[in-house]
Coordinates of C-alpha atoms in Angstrom, one line a residue:
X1 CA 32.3 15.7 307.8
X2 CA 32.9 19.3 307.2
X3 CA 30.9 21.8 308.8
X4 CA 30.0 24.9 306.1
X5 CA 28.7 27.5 307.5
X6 CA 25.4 29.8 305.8
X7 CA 28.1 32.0 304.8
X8 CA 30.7 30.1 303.5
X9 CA 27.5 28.2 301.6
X10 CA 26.4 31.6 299.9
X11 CA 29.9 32.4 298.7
X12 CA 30.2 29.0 297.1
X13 CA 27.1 30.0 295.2
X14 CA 28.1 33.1 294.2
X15 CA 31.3 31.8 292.7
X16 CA 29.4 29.1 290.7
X17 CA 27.3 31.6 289.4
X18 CA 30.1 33.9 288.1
X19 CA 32.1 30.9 286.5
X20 CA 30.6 30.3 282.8
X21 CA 28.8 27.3 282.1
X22 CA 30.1 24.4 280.5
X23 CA 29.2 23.2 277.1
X24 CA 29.1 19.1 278.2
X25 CA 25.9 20.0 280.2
X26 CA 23.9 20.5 276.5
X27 CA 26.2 17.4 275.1
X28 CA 29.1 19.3 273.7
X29 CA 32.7 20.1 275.1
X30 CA 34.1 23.8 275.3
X31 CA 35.9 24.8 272.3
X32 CA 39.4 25.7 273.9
X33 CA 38.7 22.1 275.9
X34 CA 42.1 20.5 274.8
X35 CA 40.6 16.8 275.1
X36 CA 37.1 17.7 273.4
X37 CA 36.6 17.1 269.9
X38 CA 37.3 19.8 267.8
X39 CA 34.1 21.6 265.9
X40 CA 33.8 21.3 262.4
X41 CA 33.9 25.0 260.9
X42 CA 31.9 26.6 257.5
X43 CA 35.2 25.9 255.8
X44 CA 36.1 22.2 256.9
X45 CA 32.1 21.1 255.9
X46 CA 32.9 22.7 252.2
X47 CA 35.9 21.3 252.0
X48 CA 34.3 17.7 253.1
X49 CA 31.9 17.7 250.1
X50 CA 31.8 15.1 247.6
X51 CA 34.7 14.8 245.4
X52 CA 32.5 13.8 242.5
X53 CA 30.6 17.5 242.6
X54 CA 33.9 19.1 243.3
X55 CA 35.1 17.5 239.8
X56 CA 31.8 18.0 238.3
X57 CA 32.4 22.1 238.7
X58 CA 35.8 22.0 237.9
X59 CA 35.0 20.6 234.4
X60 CA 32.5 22.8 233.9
X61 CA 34.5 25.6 234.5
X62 CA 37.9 24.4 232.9
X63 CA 38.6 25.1 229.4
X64 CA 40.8 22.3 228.6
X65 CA 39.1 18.9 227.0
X66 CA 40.6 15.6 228.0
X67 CA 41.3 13.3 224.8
X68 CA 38.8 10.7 226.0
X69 CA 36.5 14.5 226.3
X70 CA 37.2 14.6 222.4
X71 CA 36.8 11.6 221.4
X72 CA 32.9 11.2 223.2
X73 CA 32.1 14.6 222.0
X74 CA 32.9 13.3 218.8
X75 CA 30.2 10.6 218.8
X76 CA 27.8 12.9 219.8
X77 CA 28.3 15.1 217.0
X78 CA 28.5 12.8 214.5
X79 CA 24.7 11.0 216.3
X80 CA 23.1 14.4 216.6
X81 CA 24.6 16.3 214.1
X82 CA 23.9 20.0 215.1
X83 CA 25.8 21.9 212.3
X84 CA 22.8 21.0 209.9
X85 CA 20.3 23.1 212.0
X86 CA 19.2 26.3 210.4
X87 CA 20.7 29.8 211.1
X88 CA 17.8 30.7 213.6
X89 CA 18.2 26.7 215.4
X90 CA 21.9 26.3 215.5
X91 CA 22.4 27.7 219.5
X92 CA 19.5 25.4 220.7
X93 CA 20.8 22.4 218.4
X94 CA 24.1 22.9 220.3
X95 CA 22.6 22.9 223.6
X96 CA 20.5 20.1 223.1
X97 CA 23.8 18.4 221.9
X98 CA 25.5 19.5 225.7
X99 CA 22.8 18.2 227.4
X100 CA 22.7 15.2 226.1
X101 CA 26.4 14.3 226.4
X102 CA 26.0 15.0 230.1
X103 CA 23.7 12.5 230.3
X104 CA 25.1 10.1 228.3
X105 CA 28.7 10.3 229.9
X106 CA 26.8 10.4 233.6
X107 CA 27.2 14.0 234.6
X108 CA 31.1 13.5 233.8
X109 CA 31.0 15.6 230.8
X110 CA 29.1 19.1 231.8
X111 CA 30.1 21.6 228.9
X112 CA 28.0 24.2 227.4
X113 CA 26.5 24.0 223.8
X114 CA 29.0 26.9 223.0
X115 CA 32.2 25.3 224.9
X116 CA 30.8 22.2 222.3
X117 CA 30.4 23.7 219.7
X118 CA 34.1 25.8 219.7
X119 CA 35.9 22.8 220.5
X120 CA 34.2 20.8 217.8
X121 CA 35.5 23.2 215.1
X122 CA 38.7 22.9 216.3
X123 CA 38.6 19.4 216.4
X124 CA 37.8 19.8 212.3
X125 CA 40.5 22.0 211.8
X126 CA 43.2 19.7 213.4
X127 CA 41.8 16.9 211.3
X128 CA 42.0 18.6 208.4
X129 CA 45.7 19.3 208.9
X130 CA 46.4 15.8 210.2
X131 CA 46.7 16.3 213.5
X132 CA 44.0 14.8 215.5
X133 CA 46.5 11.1 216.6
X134 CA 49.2 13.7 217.9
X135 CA 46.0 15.5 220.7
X136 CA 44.9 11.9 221.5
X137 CA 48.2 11.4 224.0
X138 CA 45.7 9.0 226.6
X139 CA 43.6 6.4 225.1
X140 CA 44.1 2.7 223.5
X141 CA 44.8 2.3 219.7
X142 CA 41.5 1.2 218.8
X143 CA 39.7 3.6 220.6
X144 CA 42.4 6.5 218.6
X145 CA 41.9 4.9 215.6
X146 CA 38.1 4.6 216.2
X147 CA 38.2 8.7 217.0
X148 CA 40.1 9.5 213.5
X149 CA 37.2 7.5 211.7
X150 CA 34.6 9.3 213.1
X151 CA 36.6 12.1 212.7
X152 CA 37.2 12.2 208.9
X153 CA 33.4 11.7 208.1
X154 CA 32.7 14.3 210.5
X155 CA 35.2 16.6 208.0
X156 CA 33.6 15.2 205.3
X157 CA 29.8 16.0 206.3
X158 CA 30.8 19.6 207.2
X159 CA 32.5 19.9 203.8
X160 CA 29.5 19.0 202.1
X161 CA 27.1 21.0 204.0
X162 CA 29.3 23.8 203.6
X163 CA 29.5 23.0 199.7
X164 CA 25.6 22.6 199.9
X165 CA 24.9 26.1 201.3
X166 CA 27.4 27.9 199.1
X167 CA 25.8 26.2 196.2
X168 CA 22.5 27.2 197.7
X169 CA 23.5 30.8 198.4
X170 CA 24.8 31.3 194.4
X171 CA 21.7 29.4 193.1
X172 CA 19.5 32.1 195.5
X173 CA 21.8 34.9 194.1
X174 CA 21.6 34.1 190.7
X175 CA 17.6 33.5 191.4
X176 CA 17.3 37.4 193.1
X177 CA 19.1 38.5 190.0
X178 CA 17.3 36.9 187.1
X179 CA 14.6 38.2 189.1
X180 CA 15.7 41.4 189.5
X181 CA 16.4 41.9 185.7
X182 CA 13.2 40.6 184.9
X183 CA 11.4 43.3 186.8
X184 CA 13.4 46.1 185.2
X185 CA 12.1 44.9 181.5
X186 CA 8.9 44.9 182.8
X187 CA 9.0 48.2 184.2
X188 CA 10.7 49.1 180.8
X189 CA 7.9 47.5 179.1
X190 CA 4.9 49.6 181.0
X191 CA 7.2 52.7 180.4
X192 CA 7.1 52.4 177.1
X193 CA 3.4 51.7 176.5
X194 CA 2.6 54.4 178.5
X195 CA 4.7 56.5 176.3
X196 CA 3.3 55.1 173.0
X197 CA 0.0 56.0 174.8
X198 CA 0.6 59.3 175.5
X199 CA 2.0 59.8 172.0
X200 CA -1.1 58.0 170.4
X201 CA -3.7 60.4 172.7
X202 CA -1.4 63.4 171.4
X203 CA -1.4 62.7 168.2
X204 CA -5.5 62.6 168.5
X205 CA -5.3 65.3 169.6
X206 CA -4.0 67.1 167.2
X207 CA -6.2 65.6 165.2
X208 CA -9.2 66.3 166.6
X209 CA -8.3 69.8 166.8
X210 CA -7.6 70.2 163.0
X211 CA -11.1 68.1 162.4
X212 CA -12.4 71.4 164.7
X213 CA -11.0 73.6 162.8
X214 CA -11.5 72.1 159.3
X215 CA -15.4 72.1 160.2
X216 CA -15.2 75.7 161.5
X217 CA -14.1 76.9 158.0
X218 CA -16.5 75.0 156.5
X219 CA -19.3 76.5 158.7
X220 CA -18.0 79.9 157.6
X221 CA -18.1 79.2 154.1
X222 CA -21.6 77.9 154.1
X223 CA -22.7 80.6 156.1
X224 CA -21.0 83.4 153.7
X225 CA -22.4 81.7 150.8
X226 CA -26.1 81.6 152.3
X227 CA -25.5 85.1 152.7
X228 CA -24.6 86.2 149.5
X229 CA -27.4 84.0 148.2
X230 CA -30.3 86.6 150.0

């Protein structure tokens, strides 16, 4: 057996205390230890997420809509029907209408009431030009054919409600005018009595001012004649 001497002994301490420590005594392995596992870096974890999230944002995010997109936003419409809500209710109606296709298509559908309610109208006006079997490139024939039906009593509810409110708005119009005119006669009625009323206190006036002076004559008359009389 080797003999070590005290000095030999204290420089083999003094070089274990200059040489750094390795990671295996806390359970890891140095990172430029070419047989250790490699550590997993900020990056590598984000990138190892769920795909399902991943897909989740990017649909969210993405402005294009899939056909089968269409055709479920579709349904929704034509179940909910947010286009009927009043002026003030119409951006809640269309979230409400977002939220619930999310939950109904399990999270794979995550739109905004807005992104809806955009892509809706154009839906309508492809429809109306004929167009809505040439978007639909993915999807069987039934479920196409299923989509066009839906599609044209969509156009055919929207029309109507449209028709409604015009017919509304010229039915209000015509209202605000009749009532319009009707308050001008009146106020062309109280002008005039208030001018035959001034007329009629003018004209008593007059009156009462001759009656004055008819009875002042008469005074002085009666009073010259007493006086000749004594």
């Amino acid at each position: 057996m080797p003999i070590t001497t005290r000095s030999q002994a204290k420089q083999l301490e003094d070089r274990r205390s200059e040489s750094p420590a390795w990671d295996c005594e806390t359970q890891s392995l140095p990172e430029n230890d070419p047989d250790g596992p490699p550590c997993a870096s900020p990056v590598d974890a984000t990138s190892a997420e769920s795909p399902a999230i991943n897909s989740h944002t990017q649909n969210a995010k993405s402005p294009k809509w899939l056909p089968w997109q269409d055709r479920f936003l579709a349904r929704e419409v034509f179940a909910h029907r947010p286009f009927l809500a009043g002026q003030h209710k119409i951006s809640a109606a269309w979230d409400t209408l977002a939220a619930k296709m999310k939950e109904d298509s399990g999270d794979e559908i995550e739109r905004t009431g807005s992104a809806c309610r955009t892509r809706f109208k154009l839906l309508i006006k492809h429809q109306k030009k004929n167009e809505t079997r040439s978007l639909q490139k993915t999807g069987t024939n039934e479920e196409i054919d299923d989509h066009i039906k839906v599609m044209i009593d969509l156009v055919d509810l929207v029309e109507g409600y449209e028709a409604s409110k015009e017919e509304f708005t010229a039915s209000t119009k015509k209202q605000q005018e009749m009532q319009q005119k009707a308050a001008l006669q009146m106020r062309a009625s109280v002008r005039e009595k208030q001018g035959q009323r001034k007329r009629k206190l003018m004209a008593l006036s007059e009156s009462d001012k001759e009656n004055v002076n008819s009875h002042s004559r008469k005074r002085v008359r009666h009073q010259t004649a007493i006086d000749k009389a004594l």
